[in-house]
Each structure stands twice: as C-alpha cells, then as structure tokens.
Tab-separated table of C-alpha atoms in Angstrom:
chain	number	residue	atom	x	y	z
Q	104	UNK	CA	-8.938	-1.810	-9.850
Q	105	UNK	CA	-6.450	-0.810	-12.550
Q	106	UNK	CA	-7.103	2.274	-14.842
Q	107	UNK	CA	-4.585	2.191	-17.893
Q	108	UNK	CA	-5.026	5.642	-19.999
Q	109	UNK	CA	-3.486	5.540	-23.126
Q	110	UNK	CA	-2.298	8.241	-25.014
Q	111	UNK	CA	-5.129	8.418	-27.684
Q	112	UNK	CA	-8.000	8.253	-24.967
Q	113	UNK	CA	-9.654	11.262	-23.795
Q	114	UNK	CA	-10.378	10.666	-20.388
Q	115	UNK	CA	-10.171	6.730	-18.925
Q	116	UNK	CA	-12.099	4.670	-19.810
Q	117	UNK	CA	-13.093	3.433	-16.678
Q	118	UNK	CA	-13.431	7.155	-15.356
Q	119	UNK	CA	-16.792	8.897	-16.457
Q	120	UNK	CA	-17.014	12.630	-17.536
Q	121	UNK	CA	-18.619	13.794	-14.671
Q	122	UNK	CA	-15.611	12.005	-12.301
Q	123	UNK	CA	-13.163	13.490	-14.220
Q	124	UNK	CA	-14.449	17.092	-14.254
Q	125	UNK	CA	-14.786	16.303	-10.420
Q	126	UNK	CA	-11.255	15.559	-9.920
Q	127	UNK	CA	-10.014	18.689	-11.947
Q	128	UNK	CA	-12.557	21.045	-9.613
Q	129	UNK	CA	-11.572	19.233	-6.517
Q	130	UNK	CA	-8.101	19.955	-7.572
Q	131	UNK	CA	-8.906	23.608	-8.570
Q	132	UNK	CA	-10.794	24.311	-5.219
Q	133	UNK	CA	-7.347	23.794	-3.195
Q	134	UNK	CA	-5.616	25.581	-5.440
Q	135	UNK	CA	-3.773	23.090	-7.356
Q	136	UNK	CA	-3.033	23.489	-11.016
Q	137	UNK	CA	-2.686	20.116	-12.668
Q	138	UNK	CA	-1.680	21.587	-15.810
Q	139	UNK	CA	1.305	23.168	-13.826
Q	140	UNK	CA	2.198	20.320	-12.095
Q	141	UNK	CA	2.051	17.607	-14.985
Q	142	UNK	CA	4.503	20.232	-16.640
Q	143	UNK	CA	7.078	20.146	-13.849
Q	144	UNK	CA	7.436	16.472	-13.699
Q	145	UNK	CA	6.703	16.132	-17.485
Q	146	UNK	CA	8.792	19.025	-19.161
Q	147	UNK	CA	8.766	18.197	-22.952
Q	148	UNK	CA	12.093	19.235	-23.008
Q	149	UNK	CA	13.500	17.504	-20.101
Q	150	UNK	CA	14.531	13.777	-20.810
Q	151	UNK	CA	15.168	13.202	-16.702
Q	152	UNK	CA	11.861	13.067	-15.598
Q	153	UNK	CA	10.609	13.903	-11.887
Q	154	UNK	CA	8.329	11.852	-9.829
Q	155	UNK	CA	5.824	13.190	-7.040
Q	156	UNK	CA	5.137	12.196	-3.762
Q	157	UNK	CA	1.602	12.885	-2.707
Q	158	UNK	CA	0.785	12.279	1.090
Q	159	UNK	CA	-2.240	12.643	3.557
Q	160	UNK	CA	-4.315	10.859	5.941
Q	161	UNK	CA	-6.779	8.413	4.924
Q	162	UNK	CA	-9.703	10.505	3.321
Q	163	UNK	CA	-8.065	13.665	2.537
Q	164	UNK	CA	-8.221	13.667	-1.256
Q	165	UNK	CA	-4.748	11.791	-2.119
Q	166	UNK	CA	-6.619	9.335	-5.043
Q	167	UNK	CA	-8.868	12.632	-5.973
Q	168	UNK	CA	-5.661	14.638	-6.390
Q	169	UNK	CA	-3.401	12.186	-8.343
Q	170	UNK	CA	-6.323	11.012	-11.179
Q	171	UNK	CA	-7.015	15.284	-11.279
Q	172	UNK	CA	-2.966	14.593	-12.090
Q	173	UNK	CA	-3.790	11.662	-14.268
Q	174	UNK	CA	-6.563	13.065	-16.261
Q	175	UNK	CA	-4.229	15.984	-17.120
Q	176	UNK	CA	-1.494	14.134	-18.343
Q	177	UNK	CA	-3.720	12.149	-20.791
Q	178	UNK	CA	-5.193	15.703	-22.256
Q	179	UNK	CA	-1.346	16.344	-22.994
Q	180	UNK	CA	-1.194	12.647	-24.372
Q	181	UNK	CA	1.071	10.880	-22.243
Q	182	UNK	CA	0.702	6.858	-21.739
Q	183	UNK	CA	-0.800	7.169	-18.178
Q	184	UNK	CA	-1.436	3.933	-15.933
Q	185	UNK	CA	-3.101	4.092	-12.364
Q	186	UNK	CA	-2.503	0.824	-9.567
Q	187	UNK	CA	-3.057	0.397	-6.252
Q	188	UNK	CA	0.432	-0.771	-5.058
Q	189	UNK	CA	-1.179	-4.019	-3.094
Q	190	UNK	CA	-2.691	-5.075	-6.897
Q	191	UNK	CA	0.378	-4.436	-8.672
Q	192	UNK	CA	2.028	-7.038	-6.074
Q	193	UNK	CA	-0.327	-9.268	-6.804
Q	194	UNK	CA	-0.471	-9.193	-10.597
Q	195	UNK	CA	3.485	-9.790	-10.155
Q	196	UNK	CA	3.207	-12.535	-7.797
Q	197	UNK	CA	0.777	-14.685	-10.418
Q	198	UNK	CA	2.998	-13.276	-12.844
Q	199	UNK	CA	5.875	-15.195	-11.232
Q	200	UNK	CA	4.100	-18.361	-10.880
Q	201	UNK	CA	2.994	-18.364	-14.306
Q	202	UNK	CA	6.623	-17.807	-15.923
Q	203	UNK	CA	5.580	-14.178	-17.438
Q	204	UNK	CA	7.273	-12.078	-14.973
Q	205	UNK	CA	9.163	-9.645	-17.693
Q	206	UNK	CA	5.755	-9.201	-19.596
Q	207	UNK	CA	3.772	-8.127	-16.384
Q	208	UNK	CA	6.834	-5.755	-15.646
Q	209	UNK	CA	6.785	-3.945	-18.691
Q	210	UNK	CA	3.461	-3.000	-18.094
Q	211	UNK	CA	4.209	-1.181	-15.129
Q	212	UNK	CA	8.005	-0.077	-16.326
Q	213	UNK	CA	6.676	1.370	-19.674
Q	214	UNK	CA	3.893	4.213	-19.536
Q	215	UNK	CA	5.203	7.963	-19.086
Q	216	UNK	CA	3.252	8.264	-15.801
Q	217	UNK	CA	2.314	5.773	-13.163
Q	218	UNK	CA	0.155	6.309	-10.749
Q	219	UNK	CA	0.873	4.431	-7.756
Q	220	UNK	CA	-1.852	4.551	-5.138
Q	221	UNK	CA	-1.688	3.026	-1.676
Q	222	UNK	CA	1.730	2.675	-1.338
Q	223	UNK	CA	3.546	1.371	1.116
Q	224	UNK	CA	-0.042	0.901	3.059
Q	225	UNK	CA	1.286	-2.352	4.140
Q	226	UNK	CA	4.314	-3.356	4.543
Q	227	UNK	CA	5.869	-5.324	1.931
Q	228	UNK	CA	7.647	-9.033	1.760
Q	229	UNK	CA	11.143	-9.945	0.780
Q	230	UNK	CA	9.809	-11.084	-2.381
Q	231	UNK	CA	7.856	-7.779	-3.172
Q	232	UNK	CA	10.530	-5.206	-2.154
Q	233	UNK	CA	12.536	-7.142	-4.661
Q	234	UNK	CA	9.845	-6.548	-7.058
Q	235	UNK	CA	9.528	-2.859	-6.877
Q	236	UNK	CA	13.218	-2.404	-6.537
Q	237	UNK	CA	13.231	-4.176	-9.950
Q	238	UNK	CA	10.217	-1.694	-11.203
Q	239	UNK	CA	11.839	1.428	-9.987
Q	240	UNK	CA	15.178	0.748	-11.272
Q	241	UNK	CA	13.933	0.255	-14.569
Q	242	UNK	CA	11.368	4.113	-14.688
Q	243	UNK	CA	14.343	5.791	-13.058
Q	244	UNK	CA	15.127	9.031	-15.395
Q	245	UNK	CA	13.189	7.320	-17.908
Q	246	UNK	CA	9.810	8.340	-16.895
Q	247	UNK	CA	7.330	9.811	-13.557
Q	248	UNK	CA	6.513	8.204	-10.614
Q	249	UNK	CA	3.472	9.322	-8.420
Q	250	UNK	CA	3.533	7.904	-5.116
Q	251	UNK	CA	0.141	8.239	-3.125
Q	252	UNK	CA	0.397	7.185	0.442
Q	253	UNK	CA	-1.132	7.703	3.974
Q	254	UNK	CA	3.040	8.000	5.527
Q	255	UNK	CA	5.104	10.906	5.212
Q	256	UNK	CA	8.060	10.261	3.138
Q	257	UNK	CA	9.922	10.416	6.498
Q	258	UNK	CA	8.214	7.079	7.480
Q	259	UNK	CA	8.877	5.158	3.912
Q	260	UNK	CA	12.322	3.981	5.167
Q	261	UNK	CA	10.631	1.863	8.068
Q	262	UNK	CA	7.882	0.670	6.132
Q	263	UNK	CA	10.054	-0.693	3.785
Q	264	UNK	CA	11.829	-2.895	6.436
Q	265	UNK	CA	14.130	-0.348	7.746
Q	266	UNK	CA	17.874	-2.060	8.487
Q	267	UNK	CA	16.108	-5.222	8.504
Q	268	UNK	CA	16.814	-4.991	4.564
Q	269	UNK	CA	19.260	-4.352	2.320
Q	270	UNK	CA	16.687	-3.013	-0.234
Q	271	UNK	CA	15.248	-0.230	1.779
Q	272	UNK	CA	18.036	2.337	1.200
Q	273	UNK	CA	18.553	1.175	-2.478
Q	274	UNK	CA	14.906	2.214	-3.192
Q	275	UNK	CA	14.851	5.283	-1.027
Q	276	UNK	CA	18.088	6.720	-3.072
Q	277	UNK	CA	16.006	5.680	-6.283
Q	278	UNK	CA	13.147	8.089	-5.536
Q	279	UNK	CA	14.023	10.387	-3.234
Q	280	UNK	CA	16.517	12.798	-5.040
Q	281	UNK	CA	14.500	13.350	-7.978
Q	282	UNK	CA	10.452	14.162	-6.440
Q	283	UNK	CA	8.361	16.722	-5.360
Q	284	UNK	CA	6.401	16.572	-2.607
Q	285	UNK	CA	2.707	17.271	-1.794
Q	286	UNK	CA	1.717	16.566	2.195
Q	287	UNK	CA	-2.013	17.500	2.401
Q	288	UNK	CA	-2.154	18.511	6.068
Q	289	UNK	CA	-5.332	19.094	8.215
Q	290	UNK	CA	-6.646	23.136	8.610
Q	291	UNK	CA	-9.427	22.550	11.067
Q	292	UNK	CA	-9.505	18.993	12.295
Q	293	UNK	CA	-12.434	19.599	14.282
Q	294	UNK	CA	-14.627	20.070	10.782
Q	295	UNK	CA	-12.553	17.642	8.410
Q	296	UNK	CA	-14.640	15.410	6.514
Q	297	UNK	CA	-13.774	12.098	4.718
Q	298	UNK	CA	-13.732	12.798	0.763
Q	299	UNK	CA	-15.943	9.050	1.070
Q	300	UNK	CA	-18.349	10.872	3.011
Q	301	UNK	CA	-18.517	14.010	0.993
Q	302	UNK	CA	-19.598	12.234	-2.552
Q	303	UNK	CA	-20.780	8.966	-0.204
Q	304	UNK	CA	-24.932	8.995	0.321
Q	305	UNK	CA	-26.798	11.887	1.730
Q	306	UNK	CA	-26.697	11.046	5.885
Q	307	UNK	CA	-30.724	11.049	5.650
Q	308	UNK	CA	-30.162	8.402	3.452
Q	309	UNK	CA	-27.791	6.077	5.445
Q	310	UNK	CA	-29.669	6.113	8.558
C-alpha cells in the first residue's frame, strides 16, 4: 500500500481524520514532537537536508511514529510519499521489464520526504541493492529520507550483503553521515503490547 501526500492535501488521502489525529496523539503520548522533528530534518533554511532512522521491534509503533512524521510534514506542505521498501522493489522491478525504469524512479527520487517503511526487512537481491543505490544517490542532500526498520542501524551493513557486495558500504556512507536516529527500546517487556493488538479487536471479541 502506497500513500503519496501531496503538498496541497490536508491529510492523505488514504489516511482518515480520526487515523491521523491518532498518529499525532500516539506520537504526543511518548513525548515526541513531530512539529520539532519535521523541522530538524526539514529546516526551511537549510538546502542539505537530513534523513531519520526510526528503529524498533516488530509492533512497537515504528509505522505509527513515521505517518505522525508524515502527517506533519504535509500540514507544513511538503510533497510527502510513504512505501513499504518490499513494494517499492517491486514497482521497480515491473518498471524494468516494462522499459519505464527512469519514470518509476522519479517518483520515489522527487518528493521532499519519503517515507520508507520496512526496510531492509528482507534482504535484498543484486538487482535491488542496485536499485536503491540508484534511489539514494539521487535524494542525497537534495531531500529526507525516513528509514523505518525492525534492525538497528548497526545491523544494516549485513543485511545489505555485508562484504559479499560492493554496494553495501556505498549505501551505508550515503545515509549514515547525514541522519538522526530514533531506536524505540522496550521499558517493561513483561507488559509490552503489540500496537496491532492495541487498536486490533476487543479480546472478547476474537475469542
């Protein structure tokens, strides 16, 4: 599922009211200001932008804290697109095979902010580390990155293919010297619940 916001939009248009004012309360709740953040890695002022690096286990609140992040930016009108990293792939591959490969790129190269969820959540083929060496090359210090993944940042480098390719360390150094990092760590593990099960069905319900 892709969500592209667009400058003019209010909110997505695939993301109702009542989602959005849930991500911005989620957000609020830990503490996070997404006005402040969007404004670090989206100074007006600044033409290097920054890119963020949001990390968790599965079920933590990584997708609810990067559309809080994406809802944000739209309010301060910036072209905004959300992908899963494993659809993005995807949409290049066909892409590929259908001779349209610099269209499909630009539509991930272009917005201000993109929101890249599930990264890295598999590892990726010769043929698609090529492709998002190609897409980070072209948003570097031209616009923000937000990487959403279940590995620490410290774990990227293997799931990339480690020495096994000579790609890994030429998208590392792409992203790594210019993003902040977010690494939502467990309080009390013995009481964590899954942000599915929290807005999933009442357990009355399921059973």
């Amino acid at each position: 599922v892709q969500h592209h916001y667009r400058a003019y939009a209010r909110r997505p248009p695939e993301v109702s009211g009542v989602e959005g004012d849930r991500f911005r309360k989620w957000a609020e709740r830990i503490g996070i200001n997404t006005y402040t953040v969007v404004n670090a890695i989206l100074a007006s002022k600044r033409v290097e932008q920054q890119n963020l690096f949001i990390t968790g286990a599965t079920g933590c609140g990584k997708t609810y804290m990067v559309c809080a992040f994406g809802m944000e930016a739209c309010k301060q009108y910036f072209n905004t697109k959300y992908v899963r990293l494993p659809d993005l792939l995807i949409d290049l591959e066909m892409a590929g095979q259908m001779a349209v490969t610099k269209k499909v790129m630009a539509k991930y190269a272009n917005p201000v902010v993109l929101i890249l969820d599930e990264w890295l959540l598999l590892k990726p083929t010769d043929s698609e580390q090529r492709d998002i060496f190609e897409l980070l090359h072209r948003r570097r210090k031209k616009s923000s990155t937000i990487f959403c993944s279940q590995y620490e940042f410290e774990e990227w480098y293997d799931q990339l293919g480690g020495d096994d390719s000579p790609l890994t360390d030429a998208i590392i150094d792409r992203i790594a010297h210019d993003s902040y990092r977010i690494n939502i760590t467990s309080i009390d593990a013995e009481h964590d619940r899954s942000m599915r099960e929290v807005y999933g069905l009442d357990k009355a319900l399921r059973e």
